Coordinates of C-alpha atoms and ligand atoms in Angstrom, one line a residue:
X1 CA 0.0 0.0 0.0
X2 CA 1.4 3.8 -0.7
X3 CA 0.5 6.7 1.1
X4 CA -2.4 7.9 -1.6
X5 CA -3.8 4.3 -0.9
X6 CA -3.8 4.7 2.7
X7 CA -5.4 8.2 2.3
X8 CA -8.4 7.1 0.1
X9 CA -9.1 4.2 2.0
X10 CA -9.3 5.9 5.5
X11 CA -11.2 9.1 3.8
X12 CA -13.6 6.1 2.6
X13 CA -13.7 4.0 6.0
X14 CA -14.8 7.5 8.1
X15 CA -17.6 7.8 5.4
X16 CA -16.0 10.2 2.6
X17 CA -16.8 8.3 0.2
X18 CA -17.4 11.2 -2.6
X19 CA -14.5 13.4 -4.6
X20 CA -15.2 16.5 -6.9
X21 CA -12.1 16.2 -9.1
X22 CA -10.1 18.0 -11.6
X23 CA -6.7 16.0 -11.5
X24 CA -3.2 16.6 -13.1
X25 CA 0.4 14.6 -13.6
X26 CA 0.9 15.4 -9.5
X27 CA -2.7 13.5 -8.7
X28 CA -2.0 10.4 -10.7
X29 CA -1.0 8.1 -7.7
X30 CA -4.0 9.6 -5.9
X31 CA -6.3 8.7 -9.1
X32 CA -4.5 5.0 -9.1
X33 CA -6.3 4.9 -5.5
X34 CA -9.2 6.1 -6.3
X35 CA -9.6 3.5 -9.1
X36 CA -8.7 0.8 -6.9
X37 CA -10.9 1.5 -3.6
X38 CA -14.1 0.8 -4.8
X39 CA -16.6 2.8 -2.8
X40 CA -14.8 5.9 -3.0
X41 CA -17.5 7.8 -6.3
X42 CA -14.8 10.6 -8.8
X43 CA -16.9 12.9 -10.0
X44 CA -15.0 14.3 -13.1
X45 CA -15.7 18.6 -13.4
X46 CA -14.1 20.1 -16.2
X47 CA -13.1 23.6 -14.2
X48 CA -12.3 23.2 -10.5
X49 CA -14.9 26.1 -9.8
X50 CA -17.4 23.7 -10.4
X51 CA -15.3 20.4 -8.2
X52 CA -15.4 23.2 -5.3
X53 CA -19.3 24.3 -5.6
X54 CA -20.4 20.7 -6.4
X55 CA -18.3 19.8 -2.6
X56 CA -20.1 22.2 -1.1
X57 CA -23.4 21.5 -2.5
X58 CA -23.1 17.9 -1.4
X59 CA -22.1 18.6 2.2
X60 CA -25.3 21.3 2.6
X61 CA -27.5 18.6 1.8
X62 CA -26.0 15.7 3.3
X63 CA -23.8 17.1 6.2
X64 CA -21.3 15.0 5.1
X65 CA -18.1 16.6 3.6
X66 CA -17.3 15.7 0.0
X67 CA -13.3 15.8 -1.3
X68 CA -12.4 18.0 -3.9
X69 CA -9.4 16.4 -6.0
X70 CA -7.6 19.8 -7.4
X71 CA -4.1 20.1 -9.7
X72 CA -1.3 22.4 -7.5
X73 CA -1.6 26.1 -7.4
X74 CA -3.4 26.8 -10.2
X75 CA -6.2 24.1 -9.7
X76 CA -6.9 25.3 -6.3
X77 CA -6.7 28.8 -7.6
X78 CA -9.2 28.2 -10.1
X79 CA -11.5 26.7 -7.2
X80 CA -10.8 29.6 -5.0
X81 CA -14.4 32.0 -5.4
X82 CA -16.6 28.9 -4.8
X83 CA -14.5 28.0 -1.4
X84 CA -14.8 31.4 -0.4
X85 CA -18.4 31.0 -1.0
X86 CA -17.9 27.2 1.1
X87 CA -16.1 29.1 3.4
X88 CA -18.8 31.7 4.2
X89 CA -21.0 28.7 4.3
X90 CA -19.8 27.2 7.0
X91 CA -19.3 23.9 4.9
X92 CA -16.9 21.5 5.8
X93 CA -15.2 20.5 2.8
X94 CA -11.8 18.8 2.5
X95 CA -9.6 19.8 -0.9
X96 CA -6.8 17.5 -1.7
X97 CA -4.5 19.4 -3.9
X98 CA -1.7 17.9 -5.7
X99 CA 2.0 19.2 -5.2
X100 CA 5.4 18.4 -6.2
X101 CA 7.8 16.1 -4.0
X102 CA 9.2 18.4 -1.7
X103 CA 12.4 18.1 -3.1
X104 CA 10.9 19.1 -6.7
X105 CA 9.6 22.3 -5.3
X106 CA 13.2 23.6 -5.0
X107 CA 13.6 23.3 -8.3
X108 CA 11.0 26.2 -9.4
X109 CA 9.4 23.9 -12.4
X110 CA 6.7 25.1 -14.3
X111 CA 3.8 24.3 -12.0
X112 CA 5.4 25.4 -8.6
X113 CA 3.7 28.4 -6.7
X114 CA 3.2 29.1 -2.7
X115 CA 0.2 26.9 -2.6
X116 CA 0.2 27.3 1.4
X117 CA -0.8 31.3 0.3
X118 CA -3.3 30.3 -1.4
X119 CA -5.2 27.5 1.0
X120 CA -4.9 30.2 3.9
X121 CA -7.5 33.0 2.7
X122 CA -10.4 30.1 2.3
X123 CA -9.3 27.2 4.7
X124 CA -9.2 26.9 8.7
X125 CA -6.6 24.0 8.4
X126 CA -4.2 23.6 5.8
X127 CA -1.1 21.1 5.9
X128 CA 1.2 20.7 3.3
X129 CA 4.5 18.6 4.5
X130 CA 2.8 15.1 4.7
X131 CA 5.1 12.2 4.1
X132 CA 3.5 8.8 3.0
X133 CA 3.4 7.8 6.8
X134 CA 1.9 10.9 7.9
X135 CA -0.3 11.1 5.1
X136 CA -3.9 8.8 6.3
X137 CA -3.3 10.5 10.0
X138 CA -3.3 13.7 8.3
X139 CA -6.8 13.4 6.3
X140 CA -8.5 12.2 9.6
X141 CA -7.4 15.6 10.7
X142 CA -8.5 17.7 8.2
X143 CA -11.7 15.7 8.1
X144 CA -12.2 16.2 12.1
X145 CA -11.0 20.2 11.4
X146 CA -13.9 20.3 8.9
X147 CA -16.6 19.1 11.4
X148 CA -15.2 21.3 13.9
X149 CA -17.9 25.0 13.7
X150 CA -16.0 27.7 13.8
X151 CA -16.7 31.4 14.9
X152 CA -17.3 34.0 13.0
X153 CA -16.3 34.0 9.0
X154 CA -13.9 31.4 9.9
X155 CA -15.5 28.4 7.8
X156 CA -14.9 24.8 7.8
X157 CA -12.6 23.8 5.1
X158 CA -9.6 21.8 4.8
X159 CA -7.2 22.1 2.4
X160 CA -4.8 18.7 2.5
X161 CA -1.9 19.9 0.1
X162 CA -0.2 16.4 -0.7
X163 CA 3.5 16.2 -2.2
X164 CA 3.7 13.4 -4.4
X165 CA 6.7 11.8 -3.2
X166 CA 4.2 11.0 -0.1
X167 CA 1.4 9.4 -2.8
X168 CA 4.0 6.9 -4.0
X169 CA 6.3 5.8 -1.2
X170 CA 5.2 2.9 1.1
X171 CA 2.7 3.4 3.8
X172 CA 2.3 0.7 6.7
X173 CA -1.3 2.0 8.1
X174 CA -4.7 3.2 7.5
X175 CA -5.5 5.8 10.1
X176 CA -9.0 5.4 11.8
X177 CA -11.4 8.3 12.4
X178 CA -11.2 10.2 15.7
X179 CA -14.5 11.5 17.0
X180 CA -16.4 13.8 15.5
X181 CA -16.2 17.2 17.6
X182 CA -19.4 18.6 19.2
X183 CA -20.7 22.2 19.4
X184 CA -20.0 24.1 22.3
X185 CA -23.2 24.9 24.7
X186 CA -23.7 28.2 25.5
X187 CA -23.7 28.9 29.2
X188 CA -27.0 29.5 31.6
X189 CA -26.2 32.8 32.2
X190 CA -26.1 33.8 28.6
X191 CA -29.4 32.3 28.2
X192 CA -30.4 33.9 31.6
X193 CA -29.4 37.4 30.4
X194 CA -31.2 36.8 27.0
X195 CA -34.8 36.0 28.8
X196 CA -34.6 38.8 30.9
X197 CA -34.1 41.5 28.3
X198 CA -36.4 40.0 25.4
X199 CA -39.6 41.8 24.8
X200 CA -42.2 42.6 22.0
X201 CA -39.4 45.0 20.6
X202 CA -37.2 42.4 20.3
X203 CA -36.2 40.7 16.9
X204 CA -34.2 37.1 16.8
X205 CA -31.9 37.2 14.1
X206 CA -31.6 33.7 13.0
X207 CA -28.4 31.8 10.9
X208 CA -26.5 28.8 11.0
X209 CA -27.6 26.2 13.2
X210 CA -30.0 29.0 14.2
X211 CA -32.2 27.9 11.1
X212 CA -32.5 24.3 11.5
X213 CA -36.3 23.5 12.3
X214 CA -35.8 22.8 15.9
X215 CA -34.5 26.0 16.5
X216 CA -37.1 28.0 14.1
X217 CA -39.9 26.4 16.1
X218 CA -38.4 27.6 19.8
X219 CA -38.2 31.0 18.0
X220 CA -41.4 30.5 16.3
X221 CA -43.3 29.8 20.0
X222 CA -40.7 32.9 22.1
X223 CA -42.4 34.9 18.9
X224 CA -45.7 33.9 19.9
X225 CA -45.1 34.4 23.6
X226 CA -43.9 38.0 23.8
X227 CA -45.2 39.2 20.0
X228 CA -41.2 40.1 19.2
X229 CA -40.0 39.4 15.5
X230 CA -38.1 36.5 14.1
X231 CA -35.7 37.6 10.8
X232 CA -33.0 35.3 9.1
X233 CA -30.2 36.8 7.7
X234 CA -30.4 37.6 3.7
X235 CA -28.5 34.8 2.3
X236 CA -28.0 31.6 4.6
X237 CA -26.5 28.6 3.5
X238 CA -29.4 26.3 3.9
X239 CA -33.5 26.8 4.9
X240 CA -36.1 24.5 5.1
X241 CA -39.1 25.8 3.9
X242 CA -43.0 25.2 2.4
X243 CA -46.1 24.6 4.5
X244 CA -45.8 23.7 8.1
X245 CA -42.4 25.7 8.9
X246 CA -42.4 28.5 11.0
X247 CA -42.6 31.7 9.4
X248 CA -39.5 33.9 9.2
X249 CA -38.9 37.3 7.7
X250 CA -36.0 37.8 5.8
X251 CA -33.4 41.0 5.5
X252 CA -33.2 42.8 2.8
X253 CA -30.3 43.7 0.9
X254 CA -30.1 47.1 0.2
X255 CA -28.5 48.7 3.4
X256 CA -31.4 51.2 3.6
X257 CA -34.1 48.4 3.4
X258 CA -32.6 46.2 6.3
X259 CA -32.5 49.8 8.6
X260 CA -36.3 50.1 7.6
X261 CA -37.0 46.9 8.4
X262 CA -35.8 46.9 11.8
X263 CA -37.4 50.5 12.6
X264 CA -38.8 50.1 15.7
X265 CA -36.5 47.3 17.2
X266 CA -35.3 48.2 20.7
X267 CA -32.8 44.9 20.6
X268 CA -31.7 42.4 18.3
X269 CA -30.8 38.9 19.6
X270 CA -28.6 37.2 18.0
X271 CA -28.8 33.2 17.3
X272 CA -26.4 31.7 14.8
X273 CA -26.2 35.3 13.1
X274 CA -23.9 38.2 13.4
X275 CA -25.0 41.8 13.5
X276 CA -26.2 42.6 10.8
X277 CA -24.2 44.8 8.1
X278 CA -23.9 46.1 4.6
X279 CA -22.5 44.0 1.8
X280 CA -21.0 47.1 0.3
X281 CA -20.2 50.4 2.0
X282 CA -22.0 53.6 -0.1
X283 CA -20.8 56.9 0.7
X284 CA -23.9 58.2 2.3
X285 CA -24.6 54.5 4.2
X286 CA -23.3 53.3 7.9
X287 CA -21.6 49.8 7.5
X288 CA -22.8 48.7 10.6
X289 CA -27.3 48.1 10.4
X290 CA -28.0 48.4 13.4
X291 CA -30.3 51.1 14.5
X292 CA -29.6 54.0 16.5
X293 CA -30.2 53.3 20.2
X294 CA -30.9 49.4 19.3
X295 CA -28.8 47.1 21.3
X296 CA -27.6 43.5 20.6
X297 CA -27.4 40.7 22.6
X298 CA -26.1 37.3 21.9
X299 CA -27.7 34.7 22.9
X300 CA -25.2 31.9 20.8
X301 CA -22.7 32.4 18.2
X302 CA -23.1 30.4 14.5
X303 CA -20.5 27.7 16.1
X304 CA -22.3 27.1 19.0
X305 CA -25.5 24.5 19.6
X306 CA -28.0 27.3 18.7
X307 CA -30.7 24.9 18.8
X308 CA -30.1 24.1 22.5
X309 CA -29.8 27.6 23.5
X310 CA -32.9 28.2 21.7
X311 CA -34.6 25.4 23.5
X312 CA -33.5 26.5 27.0
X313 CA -34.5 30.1 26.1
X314 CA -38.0 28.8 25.2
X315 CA -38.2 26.9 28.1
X316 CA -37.5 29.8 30.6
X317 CA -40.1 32.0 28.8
X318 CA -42.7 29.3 29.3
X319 CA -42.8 29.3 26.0
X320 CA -43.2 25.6 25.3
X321 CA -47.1 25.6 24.7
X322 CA -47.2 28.3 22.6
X323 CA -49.0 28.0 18.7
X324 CA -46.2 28.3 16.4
X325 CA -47.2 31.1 13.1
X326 CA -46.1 28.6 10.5
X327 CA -46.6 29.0 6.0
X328 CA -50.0 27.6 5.2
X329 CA -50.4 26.6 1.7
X330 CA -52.3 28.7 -1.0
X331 CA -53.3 28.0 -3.9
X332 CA -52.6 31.0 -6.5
X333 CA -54.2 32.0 -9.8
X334 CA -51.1 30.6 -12.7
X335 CA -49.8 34.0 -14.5
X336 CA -50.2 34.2 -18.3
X337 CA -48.6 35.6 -21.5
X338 CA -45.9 37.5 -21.2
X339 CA -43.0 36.3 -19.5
X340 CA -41.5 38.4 -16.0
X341 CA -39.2 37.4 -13.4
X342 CA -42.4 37.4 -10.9
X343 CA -44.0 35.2 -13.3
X344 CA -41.6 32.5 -13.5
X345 CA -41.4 32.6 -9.7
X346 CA -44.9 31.7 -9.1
X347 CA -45.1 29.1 -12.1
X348 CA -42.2 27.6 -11.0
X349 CA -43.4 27.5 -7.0
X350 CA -46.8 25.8 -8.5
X351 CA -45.3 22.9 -10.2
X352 CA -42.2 21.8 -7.8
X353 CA -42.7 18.7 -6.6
X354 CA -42.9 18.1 -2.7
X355 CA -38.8 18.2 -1.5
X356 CA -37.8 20.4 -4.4
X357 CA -34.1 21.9 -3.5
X358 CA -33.0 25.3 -5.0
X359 CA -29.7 26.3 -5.9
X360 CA -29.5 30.6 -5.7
X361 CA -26.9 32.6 -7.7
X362 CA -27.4 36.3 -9.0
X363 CA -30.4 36.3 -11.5
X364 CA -34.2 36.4 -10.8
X365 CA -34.1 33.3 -8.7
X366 CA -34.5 34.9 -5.8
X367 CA -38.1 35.4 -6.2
X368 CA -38.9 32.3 -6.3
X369 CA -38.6 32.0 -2.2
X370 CA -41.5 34.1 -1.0
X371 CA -44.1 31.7 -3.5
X372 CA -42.7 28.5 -2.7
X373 CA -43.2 28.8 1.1
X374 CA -46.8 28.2 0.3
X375 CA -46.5 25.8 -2.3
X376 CA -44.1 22.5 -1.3
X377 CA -41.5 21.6 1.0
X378 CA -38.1 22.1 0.1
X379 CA -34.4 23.3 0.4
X380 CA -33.2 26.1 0.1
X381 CA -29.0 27.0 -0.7
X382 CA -28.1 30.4 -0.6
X383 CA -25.3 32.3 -2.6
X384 CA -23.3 32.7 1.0
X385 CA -20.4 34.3 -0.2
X386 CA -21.5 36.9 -3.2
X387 CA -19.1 35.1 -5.8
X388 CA -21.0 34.4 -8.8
X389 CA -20.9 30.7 -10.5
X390 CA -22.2 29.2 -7.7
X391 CA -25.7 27.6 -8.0
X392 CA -24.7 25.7 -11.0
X393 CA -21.8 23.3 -9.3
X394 CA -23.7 24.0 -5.9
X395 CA -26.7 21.6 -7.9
X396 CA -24.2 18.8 -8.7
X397 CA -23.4 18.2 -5.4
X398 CA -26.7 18.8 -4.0
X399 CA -28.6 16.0 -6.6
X400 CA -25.4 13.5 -5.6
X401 CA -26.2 13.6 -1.9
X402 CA -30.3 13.4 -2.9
X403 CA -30.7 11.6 -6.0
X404 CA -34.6 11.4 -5.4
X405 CA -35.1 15.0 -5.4
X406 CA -35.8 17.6 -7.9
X407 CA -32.7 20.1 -8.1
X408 CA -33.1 23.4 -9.3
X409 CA -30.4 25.9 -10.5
X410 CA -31.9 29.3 -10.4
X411 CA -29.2 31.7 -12.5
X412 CA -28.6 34.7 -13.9
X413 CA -27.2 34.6 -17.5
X414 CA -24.4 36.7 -16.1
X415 CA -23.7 33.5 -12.8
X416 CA -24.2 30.8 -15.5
X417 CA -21.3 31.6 -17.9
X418 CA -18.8 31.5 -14.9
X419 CA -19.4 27.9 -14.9
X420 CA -21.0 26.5 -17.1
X421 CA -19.0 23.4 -17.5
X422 CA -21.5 22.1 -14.5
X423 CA -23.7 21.1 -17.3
X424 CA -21.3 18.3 -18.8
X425 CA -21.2 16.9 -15.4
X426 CA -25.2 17.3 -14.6
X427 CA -25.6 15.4 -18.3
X428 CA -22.8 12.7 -17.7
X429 CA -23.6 11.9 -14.0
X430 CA -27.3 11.9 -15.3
X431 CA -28.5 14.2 -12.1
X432 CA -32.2 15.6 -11.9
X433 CA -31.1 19.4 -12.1
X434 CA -33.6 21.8 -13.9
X435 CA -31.3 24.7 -14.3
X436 CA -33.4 28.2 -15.0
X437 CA -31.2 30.7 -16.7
X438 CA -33.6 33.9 -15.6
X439 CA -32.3 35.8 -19.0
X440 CA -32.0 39.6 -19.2
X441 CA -29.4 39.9 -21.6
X442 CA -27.5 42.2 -18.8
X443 CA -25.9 42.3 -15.4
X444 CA -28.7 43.7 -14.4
X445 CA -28.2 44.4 -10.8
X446 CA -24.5 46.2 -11.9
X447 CA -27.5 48.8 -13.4
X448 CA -29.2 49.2 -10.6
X449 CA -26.0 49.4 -8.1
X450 CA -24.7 51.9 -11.0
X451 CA -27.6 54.2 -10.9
X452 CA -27.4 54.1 -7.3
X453 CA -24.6 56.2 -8.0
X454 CA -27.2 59.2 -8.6
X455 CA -26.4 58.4 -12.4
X456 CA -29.2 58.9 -14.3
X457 CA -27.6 58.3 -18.5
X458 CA -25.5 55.4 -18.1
X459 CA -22.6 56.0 -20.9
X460 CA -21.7 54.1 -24.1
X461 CA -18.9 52.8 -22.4
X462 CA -20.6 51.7 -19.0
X463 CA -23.5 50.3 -20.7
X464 CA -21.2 48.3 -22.8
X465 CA -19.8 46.2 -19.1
X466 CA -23.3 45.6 -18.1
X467 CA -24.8 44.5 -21.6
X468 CA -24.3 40.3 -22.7
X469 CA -26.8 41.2 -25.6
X470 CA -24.0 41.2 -28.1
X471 CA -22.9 38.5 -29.3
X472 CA -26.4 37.1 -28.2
X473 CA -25.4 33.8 -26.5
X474 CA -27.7 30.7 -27.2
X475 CA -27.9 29.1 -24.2
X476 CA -29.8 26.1 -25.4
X477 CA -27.5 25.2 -27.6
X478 CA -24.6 25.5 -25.2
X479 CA -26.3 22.9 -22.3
X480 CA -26.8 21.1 -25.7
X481 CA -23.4 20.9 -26.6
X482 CA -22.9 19.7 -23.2
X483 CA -25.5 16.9 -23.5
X484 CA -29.0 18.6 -21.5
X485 CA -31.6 19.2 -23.5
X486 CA -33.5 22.4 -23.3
X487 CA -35.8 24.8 -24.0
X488 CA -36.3 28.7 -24.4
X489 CA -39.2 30.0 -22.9
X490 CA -40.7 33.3 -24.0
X491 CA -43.9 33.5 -22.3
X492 CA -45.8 32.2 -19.2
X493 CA -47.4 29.1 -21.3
X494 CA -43.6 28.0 -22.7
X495 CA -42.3 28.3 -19.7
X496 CA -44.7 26.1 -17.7
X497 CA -44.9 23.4 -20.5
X498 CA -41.1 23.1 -20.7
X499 CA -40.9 22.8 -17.0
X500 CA -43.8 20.2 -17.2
X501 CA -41.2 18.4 -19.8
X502 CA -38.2 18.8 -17.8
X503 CA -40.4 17.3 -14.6
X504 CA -41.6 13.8 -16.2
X505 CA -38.2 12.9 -17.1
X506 CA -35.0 12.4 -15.4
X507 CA -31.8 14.1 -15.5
X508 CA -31.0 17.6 -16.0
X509 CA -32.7 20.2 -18.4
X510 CA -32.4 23.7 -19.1
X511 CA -35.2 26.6 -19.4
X512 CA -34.0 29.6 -20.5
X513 CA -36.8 32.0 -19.6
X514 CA -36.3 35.5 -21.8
X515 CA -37.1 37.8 -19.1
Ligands
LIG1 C1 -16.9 36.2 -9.0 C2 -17.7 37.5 -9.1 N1 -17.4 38.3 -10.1 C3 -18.1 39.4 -10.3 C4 -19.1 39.7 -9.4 C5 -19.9 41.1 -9.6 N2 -21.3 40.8 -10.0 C6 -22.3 40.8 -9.1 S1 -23.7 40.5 -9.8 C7 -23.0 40.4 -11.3 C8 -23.9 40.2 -12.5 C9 -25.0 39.4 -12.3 O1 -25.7 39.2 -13.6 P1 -26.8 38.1 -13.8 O2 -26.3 36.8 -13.2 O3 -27.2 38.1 -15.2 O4 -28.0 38.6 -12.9 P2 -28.9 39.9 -13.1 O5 -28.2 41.0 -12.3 O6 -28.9 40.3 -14.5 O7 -30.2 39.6 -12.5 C10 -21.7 40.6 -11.3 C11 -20.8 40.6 -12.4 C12 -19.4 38.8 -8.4 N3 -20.4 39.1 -7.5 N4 -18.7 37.7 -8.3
LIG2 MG1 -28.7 39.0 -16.2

């Protein structure tokens, strides 16, 4: 056995069993055991944006990290804005990048680079001097690193950088697993102080482990209790959602829409969430969004067991027999003719079947969320990180950890062409992803953020860096050439009988709705 061997097969015995994978001439030993330990599923991507995105797809749904398989420097460069978007995500993800022997590196060939530089901006653990012993100890500890929540922005992703020389020499053992860690509990006294101050000005800001169900329905009954608000933050990894869950408003984005929003609110409490702030800073606009006079209290950070605190906070409110305000289903009246972003939201919210999961990115998607809450159960995964090219790979991973459901990738035109290589893999991996390229011909929200500016002509020139009408790009024909069929939509009855198409059979599809 040699040190890659001894890698894959503990990775596979603590229940990694999946890799994302974009391999070079540094990987080959690592591919050799791949090949030859059977239960360990490659998943070829044909840009490591997608390897990364499709990891951290398959770990929101599953809770189960995924391996990326990425080619030195430059693969895990290329894989970089989806890991920040992991990283944001809390998702434990474990990269095993490819690098020279050590001895190689002084050599400066071709492919060397300070791969350690560029692991450290996305990863909590990074270790790069392995040696074929080392090297099946070393993956138990990234994998226990990436089940370990972090505070803050800190993420959960490991980034096992593997010289070669430690691949093909002899290994004698096959490390086992060490425990997975557990999340800290917040104290009494935090919980204590929380209870004492909450009232009907209050607001729970919810994210993280702050939005699993348990922890939405203690909210949900504390909300009922004392008539305060509950809000999630504007773009958390992963909600539950549909009929039956507890109903939770949302922040805006705009800076001056969340401060609206929480006019009025004497404290915000935070569970899983950070204070709130603004994704850019605008020269007239405070980063921080909280409102004058407001105060914040934490009741348990985003690494802590939010659901517990939660629980114990509900409990010392007498909360427990309270009537949850939970999404009731509706029926709605099914828009016609022309097509609108609004339009495709409800159509598309009508006909999901029951444990639908949606992949965001930039693009109308968005607006499918408010009409599906009273449609069907489903999943929702969030574009954590703002870095474009997500929902596509995000989809991969997400119909590879649940094959039974219905994936949808809700993108902009400008998101889709950042990777669309995710469309080979949907068609060769023969996933059920309906991808929904919301199509405006523009970068439409660069407009908007543009005119917020106080511009009111845009210029030739300007125009031209938010326009993708010229060339016009055919975006059937590209998932075609990629192997998923499709169809453009141009009004509200095309739209819902090429969704009806893409429903009845299996494996991925494309609607382009003109928008
Ligand atoms: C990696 C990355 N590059 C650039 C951006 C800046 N950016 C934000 S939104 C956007 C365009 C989005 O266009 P599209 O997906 O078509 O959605 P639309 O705004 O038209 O609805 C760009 C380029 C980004 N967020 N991430
Ligand atoms: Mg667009």
């Amino acid at each position: 056995m040699n040190g890659a061997e001894s890698l894959v097969r503990a990775l596979v015995n603590a229940g990694v069993d999946v890799c994302f994978a974009n391999p070079g001439t540094s990987e080959m030993h690592l591919v050799q055991a791949i090949d030859g330990v059977e239960k360990m599923r490659s998943v070829l991507c044909l840009f490591e944006g997608v390897c990364t995105g499709a990891a951290d797809g398959y770990a929101r749904v599953s809770g189960r990290p995924a391996t990326t398989l990425l080619h030195l420097g430059p693969g895990l460069g290329n894989g970089i804005a989806n890991l920040h978007n992991a990283r944001r995500a809390a998702t434990p993800l474990i990269n095993l990048v490819g690098n020279h022997a050590l001895y190689h590196v002084d050599f400066d060939a071709p492919l060397t680079s300070d791969i350690d530089t560029l692991a450290r901006n996305v990863s909590s653990w990074i270790k790069s001097d392995s040696t074929a012993a080392s090297l099946s100890r070393d993956g138990m500890q990234a994998l226990c690193s990436a089940m370990q929540p972090r505070p803050g922005s800190a993420g959960q992703v490991s980034t096992l950088i593997i010289p070669a020389d430690a691949c093909w020499l002899e290994a004698q053992q096959v490390a086992s697993a060490t425990a997975v860690p557990i999340r800290e509990s917040v104290t009494l006294q935090q919980v204590e102080q929380v209870a004492e101050h909450i009232d009907d000005r209050s607001l729970i800001l919810l994210d993280k482990q702050g939005l699993d169900l348990a922890a939405r329905f203690s909210a949900a009954k504390i909300a009922a209790k004392l008539g305060c608000r509950i809000a999630m933050v504007t773009f958390p990894a992963r909600v539950e959602g549909g009929p039956g869950t507890p109903l939770v408003e949302r922040l805006p984005y705009f800076p001056e829409h969340v401060l609206a929003s929480l006019a009025g609110v004497s404290q915000i409490i935070l569970a899983g969430a950070e204070a709130p702030v603004s994704f850019f800073a605008y020269p007239e606009s405070e980063s921080l969004l909280v409102p004058k006079g407001c105060k914040v209290l934490e009741l348990a950070g985003g690494h802590q067991d939010v659901v517990g605190a939660l629980a114990q906070l509900e409990a010392l409110l007498g909360a427990s027999d309270e009537e949850p305000k939970c999404y009731q289903r509706q029926s709605v009246d099914i828009p016609q003719g022309g097509l609108s972003t609004a339009k495709v939201a409800i159509i598309l919210a009508s006909q999901m079947p029951e444990k639908s999961i949606f992949c965001g990115d930039s693009g109308g998607g968005g607006a499918v969320y408010e009409p599906a809450q009273t449609a069907a159960a489903h999943t929702w995964l969030n574009l954590t990180g703002g870095s474009i090219g997500q929902g596509g790979p995000v989809s991969i991973g997400a119909a590879i950890a649940a094959p039974d459901a219905r994936v949808f990738a809700l993108l902009g035109d400008g998101a889709s062409m950042y990777t669309n290589q995710a469309f080979w893999t949907q068609a060769r991996e023969s996933l059920n992803v309906t991808t929904v390229i919301f199509n405006n011909q523009r970068y439409g929200i660069l407009e908007t953020e543009y005119r917020r500016l106080g511009v009111n002509e845009i210029g030739e020139r300007a125009a031209s860096l938010f326009s993708l009408a010229g060339p016009e790009i055919d975006f059937v024909g590209l998932a075609a050439s990629m192997g998923v069929p499709g169809r453009r939509a141009t009004n509200c009855e095309s739209f819902s009988g090429a969704l009806e198409e893409s429903l009845a059979q299996s494996g991925p599809f494309l609607i382009e709705a003109f928008v």
